[in-house]
PDB file of C-alpha atoms in Angstrom:
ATOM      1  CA  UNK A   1       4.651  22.595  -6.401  1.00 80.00           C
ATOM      2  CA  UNK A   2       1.693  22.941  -8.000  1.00 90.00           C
ATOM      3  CA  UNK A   3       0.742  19.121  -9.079  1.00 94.00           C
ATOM      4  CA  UNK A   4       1.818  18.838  -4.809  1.00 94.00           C
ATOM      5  CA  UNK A   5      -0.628  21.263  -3.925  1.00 94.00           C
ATOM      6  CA  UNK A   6      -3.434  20.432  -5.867  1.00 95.00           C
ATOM      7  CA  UNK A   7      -3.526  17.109  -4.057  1.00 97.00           C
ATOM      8  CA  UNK A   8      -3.509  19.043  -0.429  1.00 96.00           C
ATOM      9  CA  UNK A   9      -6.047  20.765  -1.565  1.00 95.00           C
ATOM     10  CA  UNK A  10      -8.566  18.037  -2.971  1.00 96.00           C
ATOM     11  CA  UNK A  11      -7.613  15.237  -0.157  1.00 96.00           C
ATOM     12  CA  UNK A  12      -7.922  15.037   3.502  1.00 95.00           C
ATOM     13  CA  UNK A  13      -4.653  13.459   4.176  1.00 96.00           C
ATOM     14  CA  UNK A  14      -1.957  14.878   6.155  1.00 97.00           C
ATOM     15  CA  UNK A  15       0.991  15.754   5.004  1.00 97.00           C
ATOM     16  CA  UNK A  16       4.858  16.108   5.946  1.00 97.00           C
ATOM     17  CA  UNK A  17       7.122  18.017   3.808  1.00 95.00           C
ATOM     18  CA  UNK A  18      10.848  18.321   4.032  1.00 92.00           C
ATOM     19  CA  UNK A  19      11.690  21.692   1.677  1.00 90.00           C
ATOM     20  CA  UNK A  20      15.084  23.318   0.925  1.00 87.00           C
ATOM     21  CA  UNK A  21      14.146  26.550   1.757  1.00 89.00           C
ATOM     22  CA  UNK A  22      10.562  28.196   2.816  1.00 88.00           C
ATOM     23  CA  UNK A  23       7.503  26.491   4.337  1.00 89.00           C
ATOM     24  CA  UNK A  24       4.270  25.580   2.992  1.00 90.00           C
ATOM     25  CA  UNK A  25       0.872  27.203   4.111  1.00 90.00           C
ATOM     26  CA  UNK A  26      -1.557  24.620   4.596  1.00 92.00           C
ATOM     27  CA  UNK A  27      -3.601  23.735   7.518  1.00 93.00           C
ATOM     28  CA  UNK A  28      -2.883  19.891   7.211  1.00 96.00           C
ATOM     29  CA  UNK A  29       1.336  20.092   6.109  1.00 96.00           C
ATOM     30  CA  UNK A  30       3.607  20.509   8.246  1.00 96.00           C
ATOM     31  CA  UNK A  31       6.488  21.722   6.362  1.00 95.00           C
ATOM     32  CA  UNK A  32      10.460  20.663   8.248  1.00 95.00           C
ATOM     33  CA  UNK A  33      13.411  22.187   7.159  1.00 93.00           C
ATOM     34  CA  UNK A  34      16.419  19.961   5.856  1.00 92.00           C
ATOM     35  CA  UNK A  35      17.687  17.810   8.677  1.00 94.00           C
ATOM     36  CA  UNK A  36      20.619  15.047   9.639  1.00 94.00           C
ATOM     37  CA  UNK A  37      19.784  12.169   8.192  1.00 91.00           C
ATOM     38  CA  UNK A  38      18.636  10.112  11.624  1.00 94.00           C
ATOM     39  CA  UNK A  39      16.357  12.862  12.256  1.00 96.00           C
ATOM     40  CA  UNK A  40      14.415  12.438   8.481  1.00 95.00           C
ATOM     41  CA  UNK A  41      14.799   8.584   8.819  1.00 95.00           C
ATOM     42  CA  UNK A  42      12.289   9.185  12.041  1.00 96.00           C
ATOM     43  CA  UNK A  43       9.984  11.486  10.165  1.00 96.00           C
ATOM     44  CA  UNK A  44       9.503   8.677   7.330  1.00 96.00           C
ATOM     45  CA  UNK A  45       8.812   5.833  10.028  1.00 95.00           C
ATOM     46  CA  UNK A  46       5.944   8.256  11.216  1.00 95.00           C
ATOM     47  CA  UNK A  47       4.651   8.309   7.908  1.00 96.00           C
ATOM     48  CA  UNK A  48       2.469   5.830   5.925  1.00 95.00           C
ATOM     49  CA  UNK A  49       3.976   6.437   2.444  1.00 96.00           C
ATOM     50  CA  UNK A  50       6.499   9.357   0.148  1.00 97.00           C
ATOM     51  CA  UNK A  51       4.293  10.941  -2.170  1.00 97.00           C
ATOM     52  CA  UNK A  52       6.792  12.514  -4.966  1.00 96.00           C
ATOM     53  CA  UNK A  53       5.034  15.038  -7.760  1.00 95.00           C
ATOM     54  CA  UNK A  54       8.054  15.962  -9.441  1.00 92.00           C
ATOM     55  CA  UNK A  55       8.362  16.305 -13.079  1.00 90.00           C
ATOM     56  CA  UNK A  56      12.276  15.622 -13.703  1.00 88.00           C
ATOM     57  CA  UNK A  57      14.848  13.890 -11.003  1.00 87.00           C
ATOM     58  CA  UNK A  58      18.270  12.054 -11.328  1.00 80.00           C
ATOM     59  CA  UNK A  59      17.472   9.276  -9.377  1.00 80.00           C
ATOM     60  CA  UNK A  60      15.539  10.373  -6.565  1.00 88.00           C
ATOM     61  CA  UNK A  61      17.510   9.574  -3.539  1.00 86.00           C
ATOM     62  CA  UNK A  62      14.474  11.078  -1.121  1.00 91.00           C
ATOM     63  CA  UNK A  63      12.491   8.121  -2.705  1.00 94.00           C
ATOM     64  CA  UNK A  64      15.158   5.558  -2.468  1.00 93.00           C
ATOM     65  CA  UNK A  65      15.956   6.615   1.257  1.00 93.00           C
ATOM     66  CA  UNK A  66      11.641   6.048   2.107  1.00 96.00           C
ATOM     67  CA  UNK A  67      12.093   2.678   0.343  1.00 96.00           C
ATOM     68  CA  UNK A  68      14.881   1.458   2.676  1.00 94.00           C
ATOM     69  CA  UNK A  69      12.806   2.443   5.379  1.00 95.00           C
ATOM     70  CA  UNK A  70       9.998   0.738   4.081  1.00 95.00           C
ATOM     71  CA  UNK A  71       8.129   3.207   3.165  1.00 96.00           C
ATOM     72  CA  UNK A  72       5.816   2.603   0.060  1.00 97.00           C
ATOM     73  CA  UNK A  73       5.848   5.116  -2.820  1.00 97.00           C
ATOM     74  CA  UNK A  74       3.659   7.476  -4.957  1.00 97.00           C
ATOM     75  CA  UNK A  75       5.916   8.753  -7.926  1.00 97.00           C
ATOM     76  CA  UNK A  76       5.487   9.649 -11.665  1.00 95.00           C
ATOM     77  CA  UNK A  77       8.216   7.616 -13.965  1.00 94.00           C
ATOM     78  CA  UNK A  78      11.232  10.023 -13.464  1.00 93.00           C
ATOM     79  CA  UNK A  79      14.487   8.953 -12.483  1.00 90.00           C
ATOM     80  CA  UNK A  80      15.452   5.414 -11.649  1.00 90.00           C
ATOM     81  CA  UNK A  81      11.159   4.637 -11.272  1.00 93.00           C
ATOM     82  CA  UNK A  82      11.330   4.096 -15.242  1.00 90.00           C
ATOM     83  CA  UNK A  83      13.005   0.628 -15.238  1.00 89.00           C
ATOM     84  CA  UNK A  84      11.597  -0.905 -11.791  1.00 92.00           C
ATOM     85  CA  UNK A  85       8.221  -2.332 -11.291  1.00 90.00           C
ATOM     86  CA  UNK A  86       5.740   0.170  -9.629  1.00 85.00           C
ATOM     87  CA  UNK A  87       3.643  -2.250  -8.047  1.00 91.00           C
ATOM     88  CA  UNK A  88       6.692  -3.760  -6.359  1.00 94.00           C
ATOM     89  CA  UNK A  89       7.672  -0.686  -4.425  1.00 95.00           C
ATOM     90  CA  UNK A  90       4.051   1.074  -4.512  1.00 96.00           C
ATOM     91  CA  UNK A  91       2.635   2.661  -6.820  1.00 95.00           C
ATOM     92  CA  UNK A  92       4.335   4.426 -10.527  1.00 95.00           C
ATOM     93  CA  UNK A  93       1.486   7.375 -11.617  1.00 96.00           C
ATOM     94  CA  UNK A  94       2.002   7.442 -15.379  1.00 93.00           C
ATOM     95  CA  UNK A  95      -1.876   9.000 -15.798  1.00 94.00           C
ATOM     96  CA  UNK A  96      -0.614  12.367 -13.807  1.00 94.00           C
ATOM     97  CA  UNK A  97      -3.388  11.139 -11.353  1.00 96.00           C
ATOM     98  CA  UNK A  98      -1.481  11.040  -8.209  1.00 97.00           C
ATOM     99  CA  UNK A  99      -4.936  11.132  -5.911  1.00 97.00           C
ATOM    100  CA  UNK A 100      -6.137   7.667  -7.466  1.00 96.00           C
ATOM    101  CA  UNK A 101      -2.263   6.498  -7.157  1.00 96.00           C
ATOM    102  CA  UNK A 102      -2.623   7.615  -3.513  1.00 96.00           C
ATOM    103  CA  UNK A 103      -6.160   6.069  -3.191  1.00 94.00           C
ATOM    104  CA  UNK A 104      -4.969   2.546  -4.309  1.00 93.00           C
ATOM    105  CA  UNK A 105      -1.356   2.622  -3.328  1.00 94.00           C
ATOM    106  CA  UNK A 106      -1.075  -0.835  -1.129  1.00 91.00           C
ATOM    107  CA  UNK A 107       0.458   0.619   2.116  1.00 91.00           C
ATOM    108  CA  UNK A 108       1.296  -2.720   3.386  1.00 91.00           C
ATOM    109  CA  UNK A 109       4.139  -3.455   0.988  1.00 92.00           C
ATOM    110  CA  UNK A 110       7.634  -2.961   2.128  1.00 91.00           C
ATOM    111  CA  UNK A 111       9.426  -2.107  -0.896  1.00 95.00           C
ATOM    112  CA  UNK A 112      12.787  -2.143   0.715  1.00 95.00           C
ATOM    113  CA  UNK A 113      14.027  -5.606  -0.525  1.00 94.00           C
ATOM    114  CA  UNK A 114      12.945  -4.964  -4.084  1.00 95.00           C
ATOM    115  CA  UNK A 115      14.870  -1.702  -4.239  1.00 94.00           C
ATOM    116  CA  UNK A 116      17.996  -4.121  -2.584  1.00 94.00           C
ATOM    117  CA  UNK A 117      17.741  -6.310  -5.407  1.00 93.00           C
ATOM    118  CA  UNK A 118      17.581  -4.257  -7.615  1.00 93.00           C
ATOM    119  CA  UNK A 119      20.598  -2.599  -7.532  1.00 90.00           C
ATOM    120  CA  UNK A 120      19.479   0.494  -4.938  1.00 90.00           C
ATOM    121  CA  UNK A 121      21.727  -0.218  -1.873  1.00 89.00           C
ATOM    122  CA  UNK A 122      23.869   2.591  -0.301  1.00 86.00           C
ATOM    123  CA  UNK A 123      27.634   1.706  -2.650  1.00 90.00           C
ATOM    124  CA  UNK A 124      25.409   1.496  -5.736  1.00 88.00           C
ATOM    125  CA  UNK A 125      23.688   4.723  -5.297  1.00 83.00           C
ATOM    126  CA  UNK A 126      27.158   6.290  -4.192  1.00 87.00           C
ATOM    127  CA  UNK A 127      29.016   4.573  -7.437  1.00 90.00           C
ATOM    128  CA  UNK A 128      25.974   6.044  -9.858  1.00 83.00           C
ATOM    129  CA  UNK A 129      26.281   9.957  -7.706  1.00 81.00           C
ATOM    130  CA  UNK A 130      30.005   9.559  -8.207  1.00 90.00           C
ATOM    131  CA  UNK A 131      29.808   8.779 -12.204  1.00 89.00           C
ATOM    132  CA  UNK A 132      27.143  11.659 -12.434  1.00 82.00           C
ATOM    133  CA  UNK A 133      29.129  14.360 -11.057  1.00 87.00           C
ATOM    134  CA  UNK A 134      32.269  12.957 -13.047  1.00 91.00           C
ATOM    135  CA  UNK A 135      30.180  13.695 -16.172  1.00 88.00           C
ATOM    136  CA  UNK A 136      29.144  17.179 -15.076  1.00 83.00           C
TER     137      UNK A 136
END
């Protein structure tokens, strides 16, 4: 969490943060436990964008659920982010700046369609988990 917190702690913004397990202790996040999907689908369309600081992910479903709700997104180039167009779905941090990203992230875009036509709707994701696990 620590590339996560460091932006909490040198921005203003506020923050909602869906965790596994534990909570977060920051005046400004308000951590949420896992929940059914209809639940998180109303948490995104409160929100104005997904920030994601991780360093390694599959594909990075949480991202590609925000996008279909048309949320715009702050990610580093890990899972399916390394062959799509960051400034068609937001913005892709490949400086390990994620407050600029945030700063200049266009939260007006609805990357929904691109992720559609790309290849990210609900079968194609399920095909691609399927073939992962099949590997495994």
């Amino acid at each position: 969490y620590s590339k996560f917190e460091d932006v909490v702690k040198k921005t203003k913004y506020k923050f909602e943060v869906t965790l596994k397990k534990g909570t977060m202790d920051y005046p400004r996040v308000h951590t949420h436990a896992l929940m059914p999907q209809k639940k998180l689908v109303k948490l995104m369309h409160k929100c104005s964008l997904l920030l994601c600081t991780s360093v390694r992910e599959t594909q990075h479903l949480a991202g590609i659920e925000a996008a279909a709700t048309g949320l715009p997104l702050v990610v580093p180039e890990v899972g399916c982010y390394h062959s799509l167009e960051g400034n068609k779905f937001g913005t892709k941090v490949t400086d390990g700046n994620f407050i600029e990203a945030l700063h200049r992230c266009d939260r007006d875009i609805n990357p929904r369609e691109y992720f559609l036509d790309n290849g990210y709707d609900r079968q194609s994701c399920k095909k691609a988990w399927i073939s992962l696990v099949k590997e495994l």
